[in-house]
Tab-separated table of C-alpha atoms and ligand atoms in Angstrom:
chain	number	residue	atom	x	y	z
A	1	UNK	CA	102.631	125.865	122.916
A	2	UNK	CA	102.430	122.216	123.660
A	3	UNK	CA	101.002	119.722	121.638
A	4	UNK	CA	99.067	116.460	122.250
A	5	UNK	CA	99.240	114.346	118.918
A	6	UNK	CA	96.584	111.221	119.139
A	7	UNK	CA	98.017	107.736	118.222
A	8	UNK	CA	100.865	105.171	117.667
A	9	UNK	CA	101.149	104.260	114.318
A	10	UNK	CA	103.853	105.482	111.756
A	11	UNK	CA	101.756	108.587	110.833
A	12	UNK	CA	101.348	109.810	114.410
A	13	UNK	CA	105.521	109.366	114.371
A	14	UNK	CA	105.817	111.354	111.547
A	15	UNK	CA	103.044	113.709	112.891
A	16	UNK	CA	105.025	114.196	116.519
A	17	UNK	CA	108.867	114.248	114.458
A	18	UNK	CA	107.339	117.289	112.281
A	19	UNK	CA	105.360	119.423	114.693
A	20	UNK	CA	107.993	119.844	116.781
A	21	UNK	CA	110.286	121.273	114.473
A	22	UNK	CA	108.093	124.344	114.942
A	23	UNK	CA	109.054	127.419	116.388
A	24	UNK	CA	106.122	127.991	117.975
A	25	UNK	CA	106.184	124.331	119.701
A	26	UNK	CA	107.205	123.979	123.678
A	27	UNK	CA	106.786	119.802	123.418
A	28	UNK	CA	105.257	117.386	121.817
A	29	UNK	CA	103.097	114.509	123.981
A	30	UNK	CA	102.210	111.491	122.078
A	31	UNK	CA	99.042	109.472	123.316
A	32	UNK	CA	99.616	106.216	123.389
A	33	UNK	CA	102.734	106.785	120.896
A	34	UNK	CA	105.298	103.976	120.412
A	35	UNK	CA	109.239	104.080	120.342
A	36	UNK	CA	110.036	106.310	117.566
A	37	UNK	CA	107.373	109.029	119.095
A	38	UNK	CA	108.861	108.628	122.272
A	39	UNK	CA	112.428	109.495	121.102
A	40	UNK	CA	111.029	112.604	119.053
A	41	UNK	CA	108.256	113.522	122.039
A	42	UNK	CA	106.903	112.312	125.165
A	43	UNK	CA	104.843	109.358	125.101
A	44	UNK	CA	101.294	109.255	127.560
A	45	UNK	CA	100.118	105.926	128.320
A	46	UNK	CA	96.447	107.082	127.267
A	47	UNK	CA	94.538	104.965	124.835
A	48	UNK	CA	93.020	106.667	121.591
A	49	UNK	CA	89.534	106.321	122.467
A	50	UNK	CA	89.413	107.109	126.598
A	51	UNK	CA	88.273	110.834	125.718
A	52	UNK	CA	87.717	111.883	129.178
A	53	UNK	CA	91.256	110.667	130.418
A	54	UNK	CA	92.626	112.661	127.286
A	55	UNK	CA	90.861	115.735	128.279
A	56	UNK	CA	92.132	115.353	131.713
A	57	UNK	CA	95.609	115.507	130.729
A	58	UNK	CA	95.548	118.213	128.314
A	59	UNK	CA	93.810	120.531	130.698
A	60	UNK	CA	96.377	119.282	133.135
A	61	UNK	CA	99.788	119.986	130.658
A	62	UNK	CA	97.911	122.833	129.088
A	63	UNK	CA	97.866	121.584	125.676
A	64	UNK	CA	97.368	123.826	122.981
A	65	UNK	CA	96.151	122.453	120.019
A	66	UNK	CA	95.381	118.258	119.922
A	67	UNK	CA	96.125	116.480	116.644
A	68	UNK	CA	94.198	112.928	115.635
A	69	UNK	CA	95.900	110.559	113.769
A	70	UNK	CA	93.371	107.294	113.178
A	71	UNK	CA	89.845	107.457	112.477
A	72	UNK	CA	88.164	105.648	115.299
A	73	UNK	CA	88.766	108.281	117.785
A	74	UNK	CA	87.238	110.860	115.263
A	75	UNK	CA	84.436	108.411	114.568
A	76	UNK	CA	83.607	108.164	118.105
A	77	UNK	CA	83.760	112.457	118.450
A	78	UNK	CA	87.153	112.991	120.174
A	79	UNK	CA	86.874	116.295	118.584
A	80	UNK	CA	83.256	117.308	119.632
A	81	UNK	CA	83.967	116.004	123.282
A	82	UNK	CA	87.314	118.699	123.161
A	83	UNK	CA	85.553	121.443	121.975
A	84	UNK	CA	83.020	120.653	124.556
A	85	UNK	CA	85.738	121.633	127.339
A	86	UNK	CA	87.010	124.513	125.199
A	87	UNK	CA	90.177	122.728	124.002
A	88	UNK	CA	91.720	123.431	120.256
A	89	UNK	CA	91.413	120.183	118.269
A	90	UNK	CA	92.747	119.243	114.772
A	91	UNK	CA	89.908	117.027	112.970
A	92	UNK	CA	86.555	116.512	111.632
A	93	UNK	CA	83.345	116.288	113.926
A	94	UNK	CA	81.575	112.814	114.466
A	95	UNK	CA	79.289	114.240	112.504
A	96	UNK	CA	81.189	115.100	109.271
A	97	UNK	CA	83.921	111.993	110.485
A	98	UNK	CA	80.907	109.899	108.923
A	99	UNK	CA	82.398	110.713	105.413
A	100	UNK	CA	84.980	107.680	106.292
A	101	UNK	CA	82.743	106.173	109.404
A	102	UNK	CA	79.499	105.541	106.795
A	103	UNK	CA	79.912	104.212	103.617
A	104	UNK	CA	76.685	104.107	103.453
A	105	UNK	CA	76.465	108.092	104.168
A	106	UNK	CA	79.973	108.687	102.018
A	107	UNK	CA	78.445	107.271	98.852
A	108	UNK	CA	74.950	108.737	99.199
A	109	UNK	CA	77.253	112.394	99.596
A	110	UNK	CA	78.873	111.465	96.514
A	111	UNK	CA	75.374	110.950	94.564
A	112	UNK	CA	74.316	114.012	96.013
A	113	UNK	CA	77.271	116.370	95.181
A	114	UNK	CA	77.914	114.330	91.855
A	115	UNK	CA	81.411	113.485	92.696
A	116	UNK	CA	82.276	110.763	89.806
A	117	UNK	CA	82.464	107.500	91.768
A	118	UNK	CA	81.637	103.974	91.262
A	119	UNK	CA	77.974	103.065	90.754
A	120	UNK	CA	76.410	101.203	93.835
A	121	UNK	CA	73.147	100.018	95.492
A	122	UNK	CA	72.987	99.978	99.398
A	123	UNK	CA	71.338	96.755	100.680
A	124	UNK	CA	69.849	96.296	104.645
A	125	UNK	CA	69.240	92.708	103.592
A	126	UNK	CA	71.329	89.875	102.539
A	127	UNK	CA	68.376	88.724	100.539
A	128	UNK	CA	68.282	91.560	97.878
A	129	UNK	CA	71.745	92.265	98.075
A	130	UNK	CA	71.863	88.746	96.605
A	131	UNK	CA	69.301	88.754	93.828
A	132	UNK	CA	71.230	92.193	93.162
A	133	UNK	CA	74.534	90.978	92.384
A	134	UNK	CA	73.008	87.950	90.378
A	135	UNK	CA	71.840	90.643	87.910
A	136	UNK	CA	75.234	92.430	87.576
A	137	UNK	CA	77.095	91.609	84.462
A	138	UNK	CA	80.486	92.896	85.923
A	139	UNK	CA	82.306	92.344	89.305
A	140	UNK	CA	81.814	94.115	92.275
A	141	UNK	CA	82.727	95.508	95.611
A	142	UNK	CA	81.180	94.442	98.679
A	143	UNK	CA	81.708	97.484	101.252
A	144	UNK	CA	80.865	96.923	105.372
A	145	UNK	CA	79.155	100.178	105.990
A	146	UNK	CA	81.052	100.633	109.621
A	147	UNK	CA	84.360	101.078	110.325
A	148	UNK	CA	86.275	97.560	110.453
A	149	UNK	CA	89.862	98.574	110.442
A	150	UNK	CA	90.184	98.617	107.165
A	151	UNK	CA	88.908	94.974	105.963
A	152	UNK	CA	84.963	95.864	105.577
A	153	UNK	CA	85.700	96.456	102.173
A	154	UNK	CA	85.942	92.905	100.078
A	155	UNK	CA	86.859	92.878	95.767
A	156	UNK	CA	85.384	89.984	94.372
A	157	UNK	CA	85.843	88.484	90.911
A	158	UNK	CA	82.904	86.526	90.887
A	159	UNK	CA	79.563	86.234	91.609
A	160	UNK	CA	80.491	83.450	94.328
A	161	UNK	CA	83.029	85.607	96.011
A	162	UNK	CA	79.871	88.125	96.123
A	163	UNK	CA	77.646	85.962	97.860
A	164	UNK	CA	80.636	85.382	100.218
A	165	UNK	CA	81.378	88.525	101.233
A	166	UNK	CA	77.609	89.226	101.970
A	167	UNK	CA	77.748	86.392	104.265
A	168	UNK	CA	80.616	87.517	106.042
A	169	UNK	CA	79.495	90.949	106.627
A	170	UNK	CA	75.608	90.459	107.243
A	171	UNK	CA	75.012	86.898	108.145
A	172	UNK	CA	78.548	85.905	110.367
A	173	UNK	CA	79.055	89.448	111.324
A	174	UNK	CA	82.185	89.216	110.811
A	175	UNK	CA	83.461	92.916	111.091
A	176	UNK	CA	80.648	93.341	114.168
A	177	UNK	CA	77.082	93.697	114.256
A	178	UNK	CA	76.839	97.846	113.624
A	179	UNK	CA	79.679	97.632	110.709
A	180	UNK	CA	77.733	95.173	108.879
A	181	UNK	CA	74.265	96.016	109.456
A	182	UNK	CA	74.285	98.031	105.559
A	183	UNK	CA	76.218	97.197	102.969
A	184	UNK	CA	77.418	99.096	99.541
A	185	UNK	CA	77.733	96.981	96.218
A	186	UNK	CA	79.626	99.026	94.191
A	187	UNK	CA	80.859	98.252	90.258
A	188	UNK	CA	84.638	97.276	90.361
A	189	UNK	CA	86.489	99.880	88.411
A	190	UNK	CA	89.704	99.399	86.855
A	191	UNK	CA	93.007	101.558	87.179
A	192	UNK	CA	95.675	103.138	89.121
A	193	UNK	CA	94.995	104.552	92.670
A	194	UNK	CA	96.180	107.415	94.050
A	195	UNK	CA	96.077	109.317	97.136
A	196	UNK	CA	95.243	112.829	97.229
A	197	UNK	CA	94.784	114.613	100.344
A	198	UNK	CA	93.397	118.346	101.667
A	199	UNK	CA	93.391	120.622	104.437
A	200	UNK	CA	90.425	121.479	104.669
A	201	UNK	CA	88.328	124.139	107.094
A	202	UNK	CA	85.483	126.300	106.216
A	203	UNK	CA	85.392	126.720	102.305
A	204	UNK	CA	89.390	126.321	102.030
A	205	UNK	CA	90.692	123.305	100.544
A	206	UNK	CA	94.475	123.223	100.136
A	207	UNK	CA	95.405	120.479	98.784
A	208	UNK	CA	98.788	118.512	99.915
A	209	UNK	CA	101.473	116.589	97.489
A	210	UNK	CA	99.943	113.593	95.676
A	211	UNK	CA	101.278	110.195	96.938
A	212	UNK	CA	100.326	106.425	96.375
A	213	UNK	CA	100.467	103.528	98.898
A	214	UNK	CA	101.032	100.206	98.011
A	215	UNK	CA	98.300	97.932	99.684
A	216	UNK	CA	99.047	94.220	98.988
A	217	UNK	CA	101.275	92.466	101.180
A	218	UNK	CA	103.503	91.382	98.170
A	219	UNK	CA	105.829	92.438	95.563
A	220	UNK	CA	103.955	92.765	92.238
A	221	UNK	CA	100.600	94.140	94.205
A	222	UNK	CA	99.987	89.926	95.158
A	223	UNK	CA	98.738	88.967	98.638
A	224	UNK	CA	96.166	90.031	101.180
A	225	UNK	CA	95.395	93.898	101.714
A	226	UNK	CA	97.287	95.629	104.510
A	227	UNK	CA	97.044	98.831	106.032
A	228	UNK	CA	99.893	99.610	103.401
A	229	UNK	CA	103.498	98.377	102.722
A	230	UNK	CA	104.949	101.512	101.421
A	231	UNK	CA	104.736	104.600	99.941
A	232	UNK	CA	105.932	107.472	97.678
A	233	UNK	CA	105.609	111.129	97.232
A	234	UNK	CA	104.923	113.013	94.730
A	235	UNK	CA	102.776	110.432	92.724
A	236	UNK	CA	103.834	111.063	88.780
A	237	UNK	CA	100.000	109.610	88.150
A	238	UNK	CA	98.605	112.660	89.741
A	239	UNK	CA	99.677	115.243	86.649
A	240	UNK	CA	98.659	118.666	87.949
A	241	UNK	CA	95.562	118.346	85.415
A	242	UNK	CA	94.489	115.078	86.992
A	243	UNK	CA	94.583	116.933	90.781
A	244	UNK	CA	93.396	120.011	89.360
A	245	UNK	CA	89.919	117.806	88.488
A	246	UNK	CA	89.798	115.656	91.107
A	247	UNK	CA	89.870	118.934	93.144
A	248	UNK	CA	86.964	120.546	91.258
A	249	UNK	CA	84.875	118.020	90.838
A	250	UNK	CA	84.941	115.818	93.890
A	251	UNK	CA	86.947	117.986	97.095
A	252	UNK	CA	84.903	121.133	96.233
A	253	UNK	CA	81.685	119.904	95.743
A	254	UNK	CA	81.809	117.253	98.683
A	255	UNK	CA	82.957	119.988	100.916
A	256	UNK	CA	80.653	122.619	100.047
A	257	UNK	CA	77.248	119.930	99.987
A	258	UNK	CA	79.182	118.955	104.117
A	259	UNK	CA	79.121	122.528	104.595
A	260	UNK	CA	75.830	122.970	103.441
A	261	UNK	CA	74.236	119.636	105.344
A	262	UNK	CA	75.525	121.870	108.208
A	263	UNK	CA	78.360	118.971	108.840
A	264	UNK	CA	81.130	121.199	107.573
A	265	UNK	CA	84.140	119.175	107.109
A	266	UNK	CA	87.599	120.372	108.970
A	267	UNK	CA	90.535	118.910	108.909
A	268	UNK	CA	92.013	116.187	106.351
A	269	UNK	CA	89.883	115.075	104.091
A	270	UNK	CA	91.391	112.123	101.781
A	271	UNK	CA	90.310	110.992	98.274
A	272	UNK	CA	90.759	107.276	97.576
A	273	UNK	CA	91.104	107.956	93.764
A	274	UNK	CA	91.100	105.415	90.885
A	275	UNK	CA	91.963	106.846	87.799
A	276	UNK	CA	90.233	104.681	85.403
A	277	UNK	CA	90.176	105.308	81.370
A	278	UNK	CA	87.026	107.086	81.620
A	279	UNK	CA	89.041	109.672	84.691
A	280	UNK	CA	89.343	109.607	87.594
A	281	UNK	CA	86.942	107.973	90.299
A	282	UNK	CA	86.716	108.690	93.917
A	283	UNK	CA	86.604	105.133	95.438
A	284	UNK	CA	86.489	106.213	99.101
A	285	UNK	CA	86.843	109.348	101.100
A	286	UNK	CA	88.868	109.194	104.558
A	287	UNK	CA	88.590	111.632	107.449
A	288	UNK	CA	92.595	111.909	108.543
A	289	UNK	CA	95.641	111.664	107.148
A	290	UNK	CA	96.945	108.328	105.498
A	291	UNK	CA	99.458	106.089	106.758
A	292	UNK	CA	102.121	105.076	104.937
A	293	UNK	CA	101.496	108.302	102.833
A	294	UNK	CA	101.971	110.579	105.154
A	295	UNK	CA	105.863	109.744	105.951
A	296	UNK	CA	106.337	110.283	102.894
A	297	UNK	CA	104.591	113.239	102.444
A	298	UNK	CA	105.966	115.401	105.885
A	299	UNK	CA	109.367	114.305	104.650
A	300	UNK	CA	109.200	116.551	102.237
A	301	UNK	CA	106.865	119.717	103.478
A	302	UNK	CA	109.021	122.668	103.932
A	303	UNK	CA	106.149	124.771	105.708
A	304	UNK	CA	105.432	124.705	109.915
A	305	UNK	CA	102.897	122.074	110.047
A	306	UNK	CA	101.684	123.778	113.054
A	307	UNK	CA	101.461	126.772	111.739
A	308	UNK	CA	98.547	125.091	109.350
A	309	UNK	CA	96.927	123.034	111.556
A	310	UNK	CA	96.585	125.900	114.082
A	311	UNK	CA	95.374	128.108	111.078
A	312	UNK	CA	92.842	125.586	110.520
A	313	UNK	CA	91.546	125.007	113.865
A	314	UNK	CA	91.009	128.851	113.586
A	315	UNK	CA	89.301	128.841	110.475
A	316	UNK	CA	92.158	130.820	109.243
A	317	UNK	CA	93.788	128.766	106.384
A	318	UNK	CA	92.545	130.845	103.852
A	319	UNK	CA	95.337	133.128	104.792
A	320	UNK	CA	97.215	130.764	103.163
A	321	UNK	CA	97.168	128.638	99.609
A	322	UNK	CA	98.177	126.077	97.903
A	323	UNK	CA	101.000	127.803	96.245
A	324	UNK	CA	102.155	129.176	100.004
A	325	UNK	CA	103.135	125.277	100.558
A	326	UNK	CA	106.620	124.560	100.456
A	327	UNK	CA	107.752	121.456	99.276
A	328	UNK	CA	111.024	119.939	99.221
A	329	UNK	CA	110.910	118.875	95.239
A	330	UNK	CA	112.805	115.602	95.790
A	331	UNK	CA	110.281	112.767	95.983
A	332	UNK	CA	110.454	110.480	99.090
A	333	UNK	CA	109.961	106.927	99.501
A	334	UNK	CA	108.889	104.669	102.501
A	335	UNK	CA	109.482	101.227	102.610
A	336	UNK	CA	107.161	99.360	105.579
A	337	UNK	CA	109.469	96.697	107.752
A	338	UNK	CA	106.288	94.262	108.721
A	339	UNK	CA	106.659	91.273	111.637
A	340	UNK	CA	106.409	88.032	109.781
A	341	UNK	CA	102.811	86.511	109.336
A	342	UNK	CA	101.210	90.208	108.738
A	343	UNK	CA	98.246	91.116	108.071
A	344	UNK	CA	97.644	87.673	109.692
A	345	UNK	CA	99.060	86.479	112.685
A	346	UNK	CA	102.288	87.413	113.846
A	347	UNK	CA	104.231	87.805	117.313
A	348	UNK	CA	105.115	90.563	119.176
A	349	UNK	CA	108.206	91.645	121.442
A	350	UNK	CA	111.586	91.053	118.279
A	351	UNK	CA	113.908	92.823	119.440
A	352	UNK	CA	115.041	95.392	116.352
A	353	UNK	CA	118.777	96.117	115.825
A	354	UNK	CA	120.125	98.469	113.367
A	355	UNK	CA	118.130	101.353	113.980
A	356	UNK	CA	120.996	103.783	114.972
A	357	UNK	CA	123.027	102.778	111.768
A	358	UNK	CA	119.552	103.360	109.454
A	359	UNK	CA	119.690	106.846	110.954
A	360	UNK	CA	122.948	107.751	110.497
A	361	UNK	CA	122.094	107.501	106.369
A	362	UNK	CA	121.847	110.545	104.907
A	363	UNK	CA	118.186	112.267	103.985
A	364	UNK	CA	116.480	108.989	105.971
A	365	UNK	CA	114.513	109.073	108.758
A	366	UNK	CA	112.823	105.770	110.068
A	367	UNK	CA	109.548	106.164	111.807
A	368	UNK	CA	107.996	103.771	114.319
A	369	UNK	CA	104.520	102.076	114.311
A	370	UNK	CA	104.613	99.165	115.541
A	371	UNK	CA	107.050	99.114	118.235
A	372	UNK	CA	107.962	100.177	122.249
A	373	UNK	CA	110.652	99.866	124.841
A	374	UNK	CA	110.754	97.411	126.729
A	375	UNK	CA	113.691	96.652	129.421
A	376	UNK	CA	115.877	100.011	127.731
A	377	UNK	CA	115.377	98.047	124.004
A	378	UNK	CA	112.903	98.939	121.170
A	379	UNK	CA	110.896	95.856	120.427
A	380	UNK	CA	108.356	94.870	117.895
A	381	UNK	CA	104.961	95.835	118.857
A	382	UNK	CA	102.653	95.452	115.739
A	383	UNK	CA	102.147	94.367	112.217
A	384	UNK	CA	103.535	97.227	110.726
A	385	UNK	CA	106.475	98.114	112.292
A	386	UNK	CA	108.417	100.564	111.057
A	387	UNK	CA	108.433	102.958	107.847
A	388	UNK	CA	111.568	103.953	106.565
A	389	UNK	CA	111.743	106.932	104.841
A	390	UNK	CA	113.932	108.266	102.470
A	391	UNK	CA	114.700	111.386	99.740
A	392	UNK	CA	116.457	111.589	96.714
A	393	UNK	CA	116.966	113.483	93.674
A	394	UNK	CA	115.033	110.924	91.741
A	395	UNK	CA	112.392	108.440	92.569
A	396	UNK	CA	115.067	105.716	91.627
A	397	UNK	CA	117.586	107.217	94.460
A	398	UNK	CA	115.211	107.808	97.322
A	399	UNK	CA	114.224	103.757	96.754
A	400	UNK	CA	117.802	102.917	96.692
A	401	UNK	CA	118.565	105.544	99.682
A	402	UNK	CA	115.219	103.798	101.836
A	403	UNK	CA	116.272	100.574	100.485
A	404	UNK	CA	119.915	100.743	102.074
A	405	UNK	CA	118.376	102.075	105.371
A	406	UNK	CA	116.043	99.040	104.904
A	407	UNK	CA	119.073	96.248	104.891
A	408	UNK	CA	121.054	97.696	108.264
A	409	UNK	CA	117.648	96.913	110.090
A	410	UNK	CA	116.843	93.580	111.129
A	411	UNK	CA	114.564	91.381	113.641
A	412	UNK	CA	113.161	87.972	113.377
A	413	UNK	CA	110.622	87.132	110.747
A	414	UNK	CA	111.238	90.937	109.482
A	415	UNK	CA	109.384	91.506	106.023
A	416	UNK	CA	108.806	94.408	102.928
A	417	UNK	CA	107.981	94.559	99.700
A	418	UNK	CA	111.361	95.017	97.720
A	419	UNK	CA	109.433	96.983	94.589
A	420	UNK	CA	107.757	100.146	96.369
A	421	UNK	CA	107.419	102.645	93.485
A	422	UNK	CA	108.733	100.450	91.226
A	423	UNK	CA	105.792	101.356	88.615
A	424	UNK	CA	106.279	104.918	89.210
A	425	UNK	CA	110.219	104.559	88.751
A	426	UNK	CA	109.601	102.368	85.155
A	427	UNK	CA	106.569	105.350	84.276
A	428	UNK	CA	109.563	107.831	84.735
A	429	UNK	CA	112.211	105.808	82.521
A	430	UNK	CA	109.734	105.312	79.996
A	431	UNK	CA	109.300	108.765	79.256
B	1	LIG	N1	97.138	104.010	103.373
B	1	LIG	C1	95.754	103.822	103.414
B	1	LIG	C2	95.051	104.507	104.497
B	1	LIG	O1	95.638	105.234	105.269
B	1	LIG	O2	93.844	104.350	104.598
């Protein structure tokens, strides 16, 4: 069968690199794809959100099963326009793609299916959302309702940085006018995040390894938020008691109250969790797979990842379960190689040497995100530019083994943070 994977990023590399170490996969296309996607697939030049040009080509290369990596395309009903032509299609609906599109509709899910989460008001005004957090007596979050690529959601420490954040989202509109026409003002909670993600299609849930992303820019979780400057799997956070409750009492119930809202949830649904001293706390639910996470996280399934998401698409994963996964049980680490300036500005088009000596490591792969070929050379093409991946027997030796693959790379202005799972490595020393 051939296969049309939906994105560029370092998931959708890691996405095309796996799939088509199926069996049952003829070739792997890559819409728009980058560098690394194009070396393990076959890139289209089709952008993420031109559905109709999409649907043209996989009718055209008789694609089998479509796979979406980001969340705007899902947002905006890639999948619903697909099925509309009778084409197979990994991913939620618009409809139930609202669980990451909406906070507004996430958190009001939440309430309803009493999945433990932060306590929050939603405000349609700037005016009571500002008497409201002049009454709190702890800080809060200030959440965009839209989509806003990931900076609609603002902690503040004080009441001023409140305020602030109110007038960026509702009064400058900074994140657009539709992102910012709600807001959610959530209690700040205090802990460790984790990711935890499922497969997920009718009343199945199988949930995948644990992993944690490390969002700040720099070492010792300092700087702006990113998309994500590395990553490791398995988390040691997420104890199998910890993912055995998160599972019952925020995956089940939010799937079965989608299910019964008649938007039933299918695909990958991902918990934002905050384990806090009270448990843990679903801080925000995501439609798709995560990215840096996932890198980590294909590195080390064992099982066809077609075979599942083709099961799913059928409404046929129960046939398998959780304890049908096979994992590799040495964790993995990725280590994100940024362009200088990220997540602010930065410049494109560095050319990136290195890359064939990173891959000759053993038990390393380096995916692509932001990069392309220009002129017979892979150039910089993004903030985040490449994620390289590593195993080891321990945490300690996949970060040196990622870390080594790390220093044969090089462009100009070429960043990472030098402590990815650092707290997870000290956590396992300390024991
Ligand atoms: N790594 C965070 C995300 O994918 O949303």
């Amino acid at each position: 069968m051939n296969v049309l994977v939906i994105g560029k990023g370092g998931r959708e590399h890691a996405l095309v690199w796996k799939l088509a170490q199926s069996p049952r996969v003829k070739r792997v296309y890559c819409a728009p794809g980058n560098a690394g996607t194009a070396l393990d697939g076959v890139n289209v030049p089709i952008d993420v959100n031109e559905f109709s040009h999409l649907i043209r080509f996989a009718k055209a290369e008789n694609i089998g099963l479509t796979v979406v990596g980001p969340e705007d395309p899902l947002a905006n009903g890639i999948v619903d326009a697909f099925q509309a032509q009778g084409l197979r299609i990994f991913g939620p609906s618009k409809a139930a793609a609202q669980i990451e599109g909406s906070k507004v509709y996430s958190k009001k899910l939440m309430r309803h299916a009493d999945v433990p989460t932060a306590e929050f008001r939603v405000f349609d005004h700037p005016e009571p959302a500002r008497k409201y957090i002049e009454t709190r007596e702890y800080p809060v979050v200030v959440k965009a309702d839209g989509l806003a690529a990931g900076k609609g959601v603002i902690v503040c420490n004080t009441t001023d940085d409140a305020m602030e954040a109110v007038n960026r989202i509702m009064v400058r509109e900074e994140f657009g006018h539709s992102a910012g026409r709600q807001i959610v003002i959530e209690k700040k909670l205090e802990g460790e995040e984790l990711s935890v993600m499922a497969l997920v299609a009718g009343r199945t849930i199988i949930p995948l390894a644990s992993s944690q992303d490390h969002k700040r820019a720099f070492d010792g979780d300092t700087g702006p938020n990113t998309g994500g400057m590395g990553a490791y799997s398995p988390a040691p956070l997420g104890t199998p008691k910890l993912l055995d409750e998160i599972e019952t009492h925020a995956l089940v119930p939010t799937v079965h109250a989608m299910k019964r809202a008649r938007t039933p949830f299918r695909g990958i649904l991902y918990a934002g969790v905050i384990v806090t001293n009270q448990g843990p706390r679903i801080l925000e639910y995501n439609c798709r797979l995560g990215d840096p996470e996932t890198q980590p996280i294909l590195m080390r399934l064992k099982t066809d990842l077609f075979d599942l998401l083709d099961a799913a698409v059928d409404e046929r994963l129960d046939t398998f379960t959780e304890h049908q996964l096979e994992w590799d049980p040495r964790p993995a680490v990725c280590v994100v190689i940024a362009s200088g300036g990220y997540p602010g500005n930065y410049s494109k088009g560095k050319i990136i040497k290195g890359l064939d000596d990173a891959a000759q490591l053993p038990d390393v792969k380096v995916f692509h995100a932001g990069t392309k070929l220009e002129s017979g050379m892979i150039v910089t093409d993004g903030g985040r530019v490449l994620g390289v991946t590593a195993l080891g027997d321990t945490l300690a030796q996949a970060k040196a083994r990622a870390y080594e693959a790390v220093a044969k790379i090089s462009f100009p202005g070429a960043f990472c943070r030098k402590d990815i799972a650092d707290k997870a490595i000290n956590k396992e020393l300390s024991l």
